Amino acid sequence: MNVEEIIKTEKKIPLPSRTIIHLSLVANKINEIITCSLKAYEMSLEQFNVLRILRGQKGKPANLSTLNERMITKMSNTTRLVDKLILKGFVDRSICPSNRRKVEIRITKPGEEILLELDKAMQKAEERILNNLNTKDLEELNKLLDKF
Amino acid sequence: MNVEEIIKTEKKIPLPSRTIIHLSLVANKINEIITCSLKAYEMSLEQFNVLRILRGQKGKPANLSTLNERMITKMSNTTRLVDKLILKGFVDRSICPSNRRKVEIRITKPGEEILLELDKAMQKAEERILNNLNTKDLEELNKLLDKF
DNA sequence: TTACAATTATTGTATATACAAATGTATGTT
DNA sequence: AACATACATTTGTATATACAATAATTGTAA
């Protein structure tokens, strides 16, 4: 993860551009490590996020729009994402009785169980990602990221 | 870009996880803004990066492996990425005479010209992205990102 | 209440990407 | 020279994603 090497190709990249490139590189690294950890469970990062959101609902079902707001994905993908989780038995979907346009998506027992496994894998991944940063670093980083 | 809203769904997300989520969100926002700016030129972020790398070569051709090292994409995509840039006339490709396994990829005049346009669009995008951060913020952020 | 607009989700399709296998070229060994 | 091996790139294919079009339901205003 050496920005300098990548950056040296263009003569002198100004600080703002450098920061953005730097951020993208770090984000990519993070993404790669996490995706790789999840792959052992045949779970994509997006699927994992859906499961986490559903767990956060504490039994209350979520509809697609809700999932969508909390995620980066586009609506059209969310449908198919949920399809895949249903196939694996980690969530179920039913039509909302009060508004039949909506669907209600819930996490299942097996879904909650796999999520516990995934939590552990995530924690290991995080340790790998953040092993050079201490609490103060993280706090500062959060503060800076808040400005975006 | 309110992390809090996304984060409140799970009870209390510990600082390391929060930081990583936060970073991903910011990276996504950046990606979206930049991609959107480039779309006006029917140029993907990846294509743009290839052009920038080629410009950085200062006339010296790059082969696929070189492009690949400097980018995030996988080799198999780089081939097709370059295909598209050739179609648009922004780069050309020829077989390396000294080692015919290799290819030599060069940016063309039209490629350099469009790149100047793109530079301007990028600068505007950067201003949008970073308008809440001052130089000191950027320096600190870079310092922290270096730790990854 | 009927017609029209808005909401919610799904599907079709084109494009992008990942991964593995294949191609063509070069190098080393016997 | 013949063969195996390594290298650089390309291609095939399965999966993922984006965007637009469609379907189904509900809200609303004349």
Short mmCIF file of N, CA and C (backbone and C1' of nucleotides) in Angstrom, two decimals, chain A residues 39 63-65 75-76 79-80 101 103, chain C residues 6-13 18-19:
data_model
loop_
_atom_site.label_atom_id
_atom_site.label_comp_id
_atom_site.label_asym_id
_atom_site.label_seq_id
_atom_site.Cartn_x
_atom_site.Cartn_y
_atom_site.Cartn_z
N LYS A 39 -15.46 -14.67 1.63
CA LYS A 39 -15.55 -15.66 0.57
C LYS A 39 -15.53 -17.08 1.13
N ASN A 63 -38.46 -3.61 4.63
CA ASN A 63 -38.84 -3.76 3.23
C ASN A 63 -37.67 -3.34 2.34
N LEU A 64 -37.82 -3.55 1.08
CA LEU A 64 -36.70 -3.34 0.17
C LEU A 64 -36.16 -1.92 0.20
N SER A 65 -37.08 -0.96 0.24
CA SER A 65 -36.62 0.43 0.24
C SER A 65 -35.74 0.72 1.44
N MET A 75 -31.64 -0.38 -6.18
CA MET A 75 -32.85 -1.15 -5.90
C MET A 75 -32.93 -2.46 -6.68
N SER A 76 -32.65 -2.36 -7.99
CA SER A 76 -32.80 -3.54 -8.84
C SER A 76 -31.91 -4.69 -8.37
N THR A 79 -33.29 -6.57 -4.90
CA THR A 79 -34.20 -7.69 -5.14
C THR A 79 -33.43 -8.99 -5.32
N ARG A 80 -32.46 -8.96 -6.21
CA ARG A 80 -31.75 -10.21 -6.52
C ARG A 80 -30.82 -10.63 -5.40
N ARG A 101 -47.86 -3.59 -1.96
CA ARG A 101 -46.74 -3.28 -2.84
C ARG A 101 -45.43 -3.63 -2.16
N VAL A 103 -42.70 -5.51 0.44
CA VAL A 103 -42.35 -6.85 0.91
C VAL A 103 -41.74 -6.73 2.30
P DA C 6 -47.00 12.41 -9.87
"O5'" DA C 6 -46.94 11.30 -8.73
"C5'" DA C 6 -47.74 11.49 -7.57
"C4'" DA C 6 -47.46 10.35 -6.61
"C3'" DA C 6 -45.98 10.03 -6.45
"O3'" DA C 6 -45.73 9.86 -5.06
"C1'" DA C 6 -47.18 8.08 -7.10
P DT C 7 -44.28 9.47 -4.49
"O5'" DT C 7 -44.46 7.91 -4.20
"C5'" DT C 7 -45.49 7.51 -3.32
"C4'" DT C 7 -45.49 6.01 -3.22
"C3'" DT C 7 -44.13 5.38 -2.91
"O3'" DT C 7 -44.31 4.55 -1.79
"C1'" DT C 7 -45.13 4.28 -4.73
P DT C 8 -43.09 3.94 -0.99
"O5'" DT C 8 -42.90 2.53 -1.66
"C5'" DT C 8 -43.86 1.49 -1.41
"C4'" DT C 8 -43.48 0.28 -2.21
"C3'" DT C 8 -42.01 -0.12 -2.12
"O3'" DT C 8 -41.94 -1.36 -1.46
"C1'" DT C 8 -42.82 -0.23 -4.35
P DA C 9 -40.54 -2.13 -1.23
"O5'" DA C 9 -40.45 -3.01 -2.55
"C5'" DA C 9 -41.53 -3.92 -2.80
"C4'" DA C 9 -41.41 -4.49 -4.18
"C3'" DA C 9 -40.12 -5.27 -4.46
"O3'" DA C 9 -40.49 -6.64 -4.57
"C1'" DA C 9 -40.77 -3.88 -6.31
P DT C 10 -39.42 -7.76 -4.98
"O5'" DT C 10 -39.52 -7.73 -6.57
"C5'" DT C 10 -40.76 -8.06 -7.18
"C4'" DT C 10 -40.61 -8.04 -8.68
"C3'" DT C 10 -39.53 -8.96 -9.24
"O3'" DT C 10 -40.18 -9.84 -10.14
"C1'" DT C 10 -39.42 -6.81 -10.23
P DT C 11 -39.38 -11.05 -10.81
"O5'" DT C 11 -39.00 -10.45 -12.24
"C5'" DT C 11 -40.04 -10.01 -13.10
"C4'" DT C 11 -39.43 -9.36 -14.32
"C3'" DT C 11 -38.35 -10.20 -15.02
"O3'" DT C 11 -38.75 -10.36 -16.36
"C1'" DT C 11 -37.64 -7.96 -14.71
P DG C 12 -37.89 -11.19 -17.39
"O5'" DG C 12 -37.19 -10.04 -18.24
"C5'" DG C 12 -37.99 -9.03 -18.83
"C4'" DG C 12 -37.15 -8.19 -19.80
"C3'" DG C 12 -36.12 -8.98 -20.60
"O3'" DG C 12 -36.04 -8.37 -21.90
"C1'" DG C 12 -35.01 -7.40 -19.21
P DT C 13 -35.06 -8.93 -22.99
"O5'" DT C 13 -33.80 -7.96 -22.86
"C5'" DT C 13 -34.00 -6.55 -22.90
"C4'" DT C 13 -32.66 -5.86 -22.73
"C3'" DT C 13 -31.48 -6.59 -23.39
"O3'" DT C 13 -30.62 -5.62 -23.96
"C1'" DT C 13 -30.99 -6.17 -21.16
P DA C 18 -12.96 -7.34 -10.84
"O5'" DA C 18 -13.52 -8.81 -10.94
"C5'" DA C 18 -14.47 -9.28 -10.00
"C4'" DA C 18 -14.41 -10.79 -9.94
"C3'" DA C 18 -13.01 -11.34 -9.67
"O3'" DA C 18 -13.13 -12.48 -8.82
"C1'" DA C 18 -13.77 -12.11 -11.78
P DC C 19 -11.87 -13.20 -8.20
"O5'" DC C 19 -11.75 -14.50 -9.10
"C5'" DC C 19 -12.89 -15.37 -9.24
"C4'" DC C 19 -12.59 -16.42 -10.27
"C3'" DC C 19 -11.16 -16.96 -10.21
"O3'" DC C 19 -11.21 -18.37 -10.07
"C1'" DC C 19 -11.75 -16.38 -12.43
#
